[in-house]
Amino acid sequence: GKMSEATTCYNQLAMNDRAGERARVQALVDMSVYLYNSGKTDEEIAYARTAFERAKQGELRRLAGFRLGDLLSASAQTIGEADKVIKGLVRDYPDDPASIKAYLKLADAYLHVKRPERAAAEYQMFLEAYPEQSLNERALQARAWALFQLGRYTEAVGLFQRVAEQTTNPVIRAECRFKQGDALLADQRFEDAAKVYRTLAETQPESEFAGRALYQGAECLERAGAGAL
């Protein structure tokens, strides 16, 4: 079928010594993408790994390496290898935009595979490595969520509040205010949580979080009153 024909073409190009390094590596990367779209995870990783091993030029190493790192970071079983590949490229090409995005995606991957402690550490290292990066707002928000999952509610509250105060995006502001309230609630600081929820509902009534904030705020006040009895 068409898939078999495509595989044959990519393999022929990848193995053609006269095609040049760029064409061969690109063929391997393209094959990896093709297999990804076909749902063949093991094969796509194998092609990306081969592309990275064969790439010598800096530009091609970045192309193949970040592709490989992206694939490996999707699984808890291979995220360790992804960490090694991505951090090696970040070390060699620290100012490349692809390095910056890949570093942040690696931290996201640790959160995705349910390793919040490692994710929180990676987000912090990202923020220290790129203090002026435009992606920092997202990194701060994600780190706050990792800290929340770890039960480090006070730290999470501070980060959610920081992002809510500095962002110019009303959707992000509302989400962070709501999560700030959630962190206070989880920490059993009911009155403080109710205040945050109420402020969100009053200042951003059009937000998708406004109705839930009113409900959560009322529940917090009820629990605060019960605790005072």
PDB file of C-alpha atoms in Angstrom:
ATOM      1  CA  GLY A   1       0.000   0.000   0.000  1.00  0.00           C
ATOM      2  CA  LYS A   2       0.905   3.689   0.165  1.00  0.00           C
ATOM      3  CA  MET A   3       2.529   3.303   3.571  1.00  0.00           C
ATOM      4  CA  SER A   4       4.839   0.580   2.258  1.00  0.00           C
ATOM      5  CA  GLU A   5       5.769   2.736  -0.731  1.00  0.00           C
ATOM      6  CA  ALA A   6       6.500   5.723   1.493  1.00  0.00           C
ATOM      7  CA  THR A   7       8.638   3.605   3.825  1.00  0.00           C
ATOM      8  CA  THR A   8      10.619   2.253   0.869  1.00  0.00           C
ATOM      9  CA  CYS A   9      11.250   5.752  -0.535  1.00  0.00           C
ATOM     10  CA  TYR A  10      12.394   7.156   2.802  1.00  0.00           C
ATOM     11  CA  ASN A  11      14.666   4.168   3.426  1.00  0.00           C
ATOM     12  CA  GLN A  12      16.220   4.372  -0.031  1.00  0.00           C
ATOM     13  CA  LEU A  13      17.000   8.048   0.449  1.00  0.00           C
ATOM     14  CA  ALA A  14      18.317   7.541   3.982  1.00  0.00           C
ATOM     15  CA  MET A  15      20.724   4.837   2.788  1.00  0.00           C
ATOM     16  CA  ASN A  16      21.879   6.671  -0.350  1.00  0.00           C
ATOM     17  CA  ASP A  17      25.451   7.843   0.322  1.00  0.00           C
ATOM     18  CA  ARG A  18      25.376  10.120  -2.707  1.00  0.00           C
ATOM     19  CA  ALA A  19      22.359  12.010  -1.353  1.00  0.00           C
ATOM     20  CA  GLY A  20      24.417  13.917   1.211  1.00  0.00           C
ATOM     21  CA  GLU A  21      24.112  14.120   4.985  1.00  0.00           C
ATOM     22  CA  ARG A  22      21.305  16.686   4.999  1.00  0.00           C
ATOM     23  CA  ALA A  23      19.054  14.657   2.698  1.00  0.00           C
ATOM     24  CA  ARG A  24      19.712  11.383   4.538  1.00  0.00           C
ATOM     25  CA  VAL A  25      19.066  12.812   7.985  1.00  0.00           C
ATOM     26  CA  GLN A  26      15.997  14.697   6.788  1.00  0.00           C
ATOM     27  CA  ALA A  27      14.625  11.470   5.292  1.00  0.00           C
ATOM     28  CA  LEU A  28      15.027   9.682   8.631  1.00  0.00           C
ATOM     29  CA  VAL A  29      13.339  12.530  10.519  1.00  0.00           C
ATOM     30  CA  ASP A  30      10.510  12.669   7.967  1.00  0.00           C
ATOM     31  CA  MET A  31      10.059   8.911   8.303  1.00  0.00           C
ATOM     32  CA  SER A  32       9.818   9.326  12.062  1.00  0.00           C
ATOM     33  CA  VAL A  33       7.069  11.928  11.617  1.00  0.00           C
ATOM     34  CA  TYR A  34       5.280   9.693   9.103  1.00  0.00           C
ATOM     35  CA  LEU A  35       5.321   6.747  11.496  1.00  0.00           C
ATOM     36  CA  TYR A  36       4.160   8.962  14.366  1.00  0.00           C
ATOM     37  CA  ASN A  37       1.087   9.869  12.340  1.00  0.00           C
ATOM     38  CA  SER A  38       0.563   6.145  11.735  1.00  0.00           C
ATOM     39  CA  GLY A  39       0.759   5.317  15.454  1.00  0.00           C
ATOM     40  CA  LYS A  40       3.944   3.226  15.280  1.00  0.00           C
ATOM     41  CA  THR A  41       5.737   4.524  18.367  1.00  0.00           C
ATOM     42  CA  ASP A  42       8.693   2.134  18.584  1.00  0.00           C
ATOM     43  CA  GLU A  43       9.569   2.505  14.915  1.00  0.00           C
ATOM     44  CA  GLU A  44       9.306   6.294  14.942  1.00  0.00           C
ATOM     45  CA  ILE A  45      11.726   6.466  17.876  1.00  0.00           C
ATOM     46  CA  ALA A  46      14.138   4.109  16.109  1.00  0.00           C
ATOM     47  CA  TYR A  47      14.216   6.307  13.011  1.00  0.00           C
ATOM     48  CA  ALA A  48      14.666   9.491  15.050  1.00  0.00           C
ATOM     49  CA  ARG A  49      17.458   7.860  17.075  1.00  0.00           C
ATOM     50  CA  THR A  50      19.250   6.788  13.894  1.00  0.00           C
ATOM     51  CA  ALA A  51      18.894  10.291  12.458  1.00  0.00           C
ATOM     52  CA  PHE A  52      20.445  11.784  15.592  1.00  0.00           C
ATOM     53  CA  GLU A  53      23.306   9.273  15.583  1.00  0.00           C
ATOM     54  CA  ARG A  54      24.136  10.012  11.950  1.00  0.00           C
ATOM     55  CA  ALA A  55      23.815  13.796  12.102  1.00  0.00           C
ATOM     56  CA  LYS A  56      27.159  15.603  12.359  1.00  0.00           C
ATOM     57  CA  GLN A  57      26.344  19.169  11.350  1.00  0.00           C
ATOM     58  CA  GLY A  58      25.014  21.360  14.159  1.00  0.00           C
ATOM     59  CA  GLU A  59      21.804  22.268  12.381  1.00  0.00           C
ATOM     60  CA  LEU A  60      21.033  18.627  11.593  1.00  0.00           C
ATOM     61  CA  ARG A  61      21.876  17.486  15.122  1.00  0.00           C
ATOM     62  CA  ARG A  62      19.380  19.988  16.457  1.00  0.00           C
ATOM     63  CA  LEU A  63      16.737  18.898  13.941  1.00  0.00           C
ATOM     64  CA  ALA A  64      17.119  15.196  14.709  1.00  0.00           C
ATOM     65  CA  GLY A  65      17.907  15.569  18.410  1.00  0.00           C
ATOM     66  CA  PHE A  66      14.918  17.681  19.324  1.00  0.00           C
ATOM     67  CA  ARG A  67      12.689  15.350  17.336  1.00  0.00           C
ATOM     68  CA  LEU A  68      14.104  12.376  19.247  1.00  0.00           C
ATOM     69  CA  GLY A  69      13.822  14.150  22.594  1.00  0.00           C
ATOM     70  CA  ASP A  70      10.213  15.073  21.915  1.00  0.00           C
ATOM     71  CA  LEU A  71       9.304  11.456  21.162  1.00  0.00           C
ATOM     72  CA  LEU A  72      11.203   9.999  24.114  1.00  0.00           C
ATOM     73  CA  SER A  73       9.710  12.455  26.610  1.00  0.00           C
ATOM     74  CA  ALA A  74       6.192  11.140  25.976  1.00  0.00           C
ATOM     75  CA  SER A  75       6.775   8.017  28.071  1.00  0.00           C
ATOM     76  CA  ALA A  76       7.869   7.462  31.669  1.00  0.00           C
ATOM     77  CA  GLN A  77      10.025   4.575  30.414  1.00  0.00           C
ATOM     78  CA  THR A  78      12.070   6.736  28.015  1.00  0.00           C
ATOM     79  CA  ILE A  79      11.994  10.184  29.616  1.00  0.00           C
ATOM     80  CA  GLY A  80      15.431   9.595  31.149  1.00  0.00           C
ATOM     81  CA  GLU A  81      16.953   9.253  27.690  1.00  0.00           C
ATOM     82  CA  ALA A  82      14.984  12.300  26.558  1.00  0.00           C
ATOM     83  CA  ASP A  83      16.474  14.269  29.446  1.00  0.00           C
ATOM     84  CA  LYS A  84      19.994  13.328  28.369  1.00  0.00           C
ATOM     85  CA  VAL A  85      19.419  14.180  24.688  1.00  0.00           C
ATOM     86  CA  ILE A  86      17.628  17.478  25.291  1.00  0.00           C
ATOM     87  CA  LYS A  87      19.987  18.770  27.969  1.00  0.00           C
ATOM     88  CA  GLY A  88      22.979  17.890  25.821  1.00  0.00           C
ATOM     89  CA  LEU A  89      21.564  19.993  22.992  1.00  0.00           C
ATOM     90  CA  VAL A  90      20.605  22.815  25.364  1.00  0.00           C
ATOM     91  CA  ARG A  91      24.154  22.823  26.705  1.00  0.00           C
ATOM     92  CA  ASP A  92      25.628  22.952  23.189  1.00  0.00           C
ATOM     93  CA  TYR A  93      23.104  25.460  21.791  1.00  0.00           C
ATOM     94  CA  PRO A  94      21.781  27.397  24.810  1.00  0.00           C
ATOM     95  CA  ASP A  95      20.431  30.381  22.886  1.00  0.00           C
ATOM     96  CA  ASP A  96      18.712  28.469  20.108  1.00  0.00           C
ATOM     97  CA  PRO A  97      14.916  29.045  20.291  1.00  0.00           C
ATOM     98  CA  ALA A  98      14.420  25.304  19.812  1.00  0.00           C
ATOM     99  CA  SER A  99      16.561  24.639  22.897  1.00  0.00           C
ATOM    100  CA  ILE A 100      14.474  26.972  25.011  1.00  0.00           C
ATOM    101  CA  LYS A 101      11.196  25.396  23.910  1.00  0.00           C
ATOM    102  CA  ALA A 102      12.542  21.854  24.284  1.00  0.00           C
ATOM    103  CA  TYR A 103      13.781  22.536  27.827  1.00  0.00           C
ATOM    104  CA  LEU A 104      10.333  23.759  28.849  1.00  0.00           C
ATOM    105  CA  LYS A 105       8.639  20.814  27.130  1.00  0.00           C
ATOM    106  CA  LEU A 106      10.915  18.457  29.069  1.00  0.00           C
ATOM    107  CA  ALA A 107       9.672  19.929  32.341  1.00  0.00           C
ATOM    108  CA  ASP A 108       6.104  19.591  31.053  1.00  0.00           C
ATOM    109  CA  ALA A 109       6.823  15.950  30.238  1.00  0.00           C
ATOM    110  CA  TYR A 110       7.902  15.194  33.818  1.00  0.00           C
ATOM    111  CA  LEU A 111       4.617  16.647  34.999  1.00  0.00           C
ATOM    112  CA  HIS A 112       2.730  14.592  32.411  1.00  0.00           C
ATOM    113  CA  VAL A 113       4.318  11.308  33.565  1.00  0.00           C
ATOM    114  CA  LYS A 114       3.340  12.156  37.136  1.00  0.00           C
ATOM    115  CA  ARG A 115       6.717  13.176  38.496  1.00  0.00           C
ATOM    116  CA  PRO A 116       5.795  16.576  39.945  1.00  0.00           C
ATOM    117  CA  GLU A 117       8.859  16.877  42.185  1.00  0.00           C
ATOM    118  CA  ARG A 118      11.212  16.513  39.215  1.00  0.00           C
ATOM    119  CA  ALA A 119       8.972  18.791  37.126  1.00  0.00           C
ATOM    120  CA  ALA A 120       9.082  21.527  39.784  1.00  0.00           C
ATOM    121  CA  ALA A 121      12.881  21.322  39.839  1.00  0.00           C
ATOM    122  CA  GLU A 122      13.133  21.436  36.038  1.00  0.00           C
ATOM    123  CA  TYR A 123      10.841  24.459  35.821  1.00  0.00           C
ATOM    124  CA  GLN A 124      12.989  26.234  38.398  1.00  0.00           C
ATOM    125  CA  MET A 125      16.167  25.451  36.455  1.00  0.00           C
ATOM    126  CA  PHE A 126      14.510  26.710  33.275  1.00  0.00           C
ATOM    127  CA  LEU A 127      13.556  29.973  34.982  1.00  0.00           C
ATOM    128  CA  GLU A 128      17.096  30.424  36.286  1.00  0.00           C
ATOM    129  CA  ALA A 129      18.635  29.642  32.888  1.00  0.00           C
ATOM    130  CA  TYR A 130      16.312  31.979  30.975  1.00  0.00           C
ATOM    131  CA  PRO A 131      15.226  34.750  33.378  1.00  0.00           C
ATOM    132  CA  GLU A 132      14.078  37.074  30.585  1.00  0.00           C
ATOM    133  CA  GLN A 133      12.348  34.452  28.442  1.00  0.00           C
ATOM    134  CA  SER A 134       8.807  35.234  27.260  1.00  0.00           C
ATOM    135  CA  LEU A 135       7.785  31.671  28.141  1.00  0.00           C
ATOM    136  CA  ASN A 136       8.473  32.282  31.831  1.00  0.00           C
ATOM    137  CA  GLU A 137       4.846  33.066  32.586  1.00  0.00           C
ATOM    138  CA  ARG A 138       3.850  29.585  31.465  1.00  0.00           C
ATOM    139  CA  ALA A 139       6.790  28.043  33.319  1.00  0.00           C
ATOM    140  CA  LEU A 140       5.781  29.793  36.549  1.00  0.00           C
ATOM    141  CA  GLN A 141       2.190  28.655  36.192  1.00  0.00           C
ATOM    142  CA  ALA A 142       3.242  25.080  35.492  1.00  0.00           C
ATOM    143  CA  ARG A 143       5.687  25.070  38.412  1.00  0.00           C
ATOM    144  CA  ALA A 144       2.904  26.307  40.683  1.00  0.00           C
ATOM    145  CA  TRP A 145       0.749  23.381  39.580  1.00  0.00           C
ATOM    146  CA  ALA A 146       3.596  20.943  40.247  1.00  0.00           C
ATOM    147  CA  LEU A 147       4.042  22.389  43.738  1.00  0.00           C
ATOM    148  CA  PHE A 148       0.291  22.110  44.308  1.00  0.00           C
ATOM    149  CA  GLN A 149       0.446  18.404  43.450  1.00  0.00           C
ATOM    150  CA  LEU A 150       3.292  18.007  45.931  1.00  0.00           C
ATOM    151  CA  GLY A 151       1.208  19.568  48.703  1.00  0.00           C
ATOM    152  CA  ARG A 152       3.480  22.622  48.867  1.00  0.00           C
ATOM    153  CA  TYR A 153       0.462  24.891  48.936  1.00  0.00           C
ATOM    154  CA  THR A 154       2.056  28.071  50.303  1.00  0.00           C
ATOM    155  CA  GLU A 155       4.597  28.142  47.482  1.00  0.00           C
ATOM    156  CA  ALA A 156       1.895  27.357  44.930  1.00  0.00           C
ATOM    157  CA  VAL A 157      -0.274  30.195  46.224  1.00  0.00           C
ATOM    158  CA  GLY A 158       2.580  32.653  45.808  1.00  0.00           C
ATOM    159  CA  LEU A 159       3.351  31.610  42.239  1.00  0.00           C
ATOM    160  CA  PHE A 160      -0.271  31.577  41.102  1.00  0.00           C
ATOM    161  CA  GLN A 161      -0.689  35.046  42.600  1.00  0.00           C
ATOM    162  CA  ARG A 162       2.486  36.274  40.912  1.00  0.00           C
ATOM    163  CA  VAL A 163       1.359  35.142  37.469  1.00  0.00           C
ATOM    164  CA  ALA A 164      -2.146  36.529  37.994  1.00  0.00           C
ATOM    165  CA  GLU A 165      -0.713  39.929  38.893  1.00  0.00           C
ATOM    166  CA  GLN A 166       1.828  40.172  36.082  1.00  0.00           C
ATOM    167  CA  THR A 167      -0.033  38.645  33.122  1.00  0.00           C
ATOM    168  CA  THR A 168      -1.821  40.755  30.535  1.00  0.00           C
ATOM    169  CA  ASN A 169      -3.914  37.766  29.433  1.00  0.00           C
ATOM    170  CA  PRO A 170      -7.323  37.811  31.175  1.00  0.00           C
ATOM    171  CA  VAL A 171      -7.855  34.066  30.655  1.00  0.00           C
ATOM    172  CA  ILE A 172      -4.554  33.212  32.355  1.00  0.00           C
ATOM    173  CA  ARG A 173      -5.298  35.739  35.118  1.00  0.00           C
ATOM    174  CA  ALA A 174      -8.644  34.139  35.887  1.00  0.00           C
ATOM    175  CA  GLU A 175      -7.249  30.610  35.810  1.00  0.00           C
ATOM    176  CA  CYS A 176      -4.383  31.504  38.143  1.00  0.00           C
ATOM    177  CA  ARG A 177      -6.697  33.318  40.559  1.00  0.00           C
ATOM    178  CA  PHE A 178      -8.930  30.274  40.654  1.00  0.00           C
ATOM    179  CA  LYS A 179      -6.000  27.925  41.254  1.00  0.00           C
ATOM    180  CA  GLN A 180      -4.684  30.300  43.903  1.00  0.00           C
ATOM    181  CA  GLY A 181      -8.023  29.893  45.643  1.00  0.00           C
ATOM    182  CA  ASP A 182      -7.809  26.112  45.216  1.00  0.00           C
ATOM    183  CA  ALA A 183      -4.356  26.060  46.820  1.00  0.00           C
ATOM    184  CA  LEU A 184      -5.593  28.117  49.771  1.00  0.00           C
ATOM    185  CA  LEU A 185      -8.589  25.809  50.103  1.00  0.00           C
ATOM    186  CA  ALA A 186      -6.349  22.729  50.050  1.00  0.00           C
ATOM    187  CA  ASP A 187      -4.263  24.371  52.772  1.00  0.00           C
ATOM    188  CA  GLN A 188      -7.475  24.869  54.786  1.00  0.00           C
ATOM    189  CA  ARG A 189      -7.111  28.655  54.721  1.00  0.00           C
ATOM    190  CA  PHE A 190     -10.812  28.989  54.068  1.00  0.00           C
ATOM    191  CA  GLU A 191     -11.309  32.715  54.617  1.00  0.00           C
ATOM    192  CA  ASP A 192      -8.339  33.624  52.435  1.00  0.00           C
ATOM    193  CA  ALA A 193      -9.587  31.263  49.734  1.00  0.00           C
ATOM    194  CA  ALA A 194     -13.079  32.771  49.878  1.00  0.00           C
ATOM    195  CA  LYS A 195     -11.605  36.249  49.411  1.00  0.00           C
ATOM    196  CA  VAL A 196      -9.635  35.195  46.331  1.00  0.00           C
ATOM    197  CA  TYR A 197     -12.639  33.437  44.798  1.00  0.00           C
ATOM    198  CA  ARG A 198     -14.862  36.461  45.473  1.00  0.00           C
ATOM    199  CA  THR A 199     -12.334  38.864  43.948  1.00  0.00           C
ATOM    200  CA  LEU A 200     -12.162  36.718  40.822  1.00  0.00           C
ATOM    201  CA  ALA A 201     -15.949  36.616  40.461  1.00  0.00           C
ATOM    202  CA  GLU A 202     -16.266  40.368  40.970  1.00  0.00           C
ATOM    203  CA  THR A 203     -13.393  41.537  38.781  1.00  0.00           C
ATOM    204  CA  GLN A 204     -13.819  39.021  35.943  1.00  0.00           C
ATOM    205  CA  PRO A 205     -17.529  38.124  35.899  1.00  0.00           C
ATOM    206  CA  GLU A 206     -17.277  37.143  32.217  1.00  0.00           C
ATOM    207  CA  SER A 207     -14.682  34.461  32.985  1.00  0.00           C
ATOM    208  CA  GLU A 208     -15.551  30.774  32.708  1.00  0.00           C
ATOM    209  CA  PHE A 209     -14.238  30.456  36.275  1.00  0.00           C
ATOM    210  CA  ALA A 210     -16.543  33.138  37.760  1.00  0.00           C
ATOM    211  CA  GLY A 211     -19.525  30.891  38.511  1.00  0.00           C
ATOM    212  CA  ARG A 212     -17.374  28.150  40.009  1.00  0.00           C
ATOM    213  CA  ALA A 213     -15.508  30.775  42.044  1.00  0.00           C
ATOM    214  CA  LEU A 214     -18.755  31.991  43.613  1.00  0.00           C
ATOM    215  CA  TYR A 215     -19.709  28.431  44.525  1.00  0.00           C
ATOM    216  CA  GLN A 216     -16.271  27.624  45.919  1.00  0.00           C
ATOM    217  CA  GLY A 217     -16.209  30.892  47.842  1.00  0.00           C
ATOM    218  CA  ALA A 218     -19.537  30.151  49.497  1.00  0.00           C
ATOM    219  CA  GLU A 219     -18.352  26.667  50.410  1.00  0.00           C
ATOM    220  CA  CYS A 220     -15.177  28.116  51.946  1.00  0.00           C
ATOM    221  CA  LEU A 221     -17.151  30.558  54.089  1.00  0.00           C
ATOM    222  CA  GLU A 222     -19.392  27.713  55.235  1.00  0.00           C
ATOM    223  CA  ARG A 223     -16.393  25.624  56.220  1.00  0.00           C
ATOM    224  CA  ALA A 224     -14.738  28.600  57.931  1.00  0.00           C
ATOM    225  CA  GLY A 225     -17.918  29.160  59.934  1.00  0.00           C
ATOM    226  CA  ALA A 226     -18.137  25.488  60.885  1.00  0.00           C
ATOM    227  CA  GLY A 227     -14.537  25.583  62.059  1.00  0.00           C
ATOM    228  CA  ALA A 228     -15.228  28.579  64.272  1.00  0.00           C
ATOM    229  CA  LEU A 229     -18.053  26.810  66.130  1.00  0.00           C
TER     230      LEU A 229
END
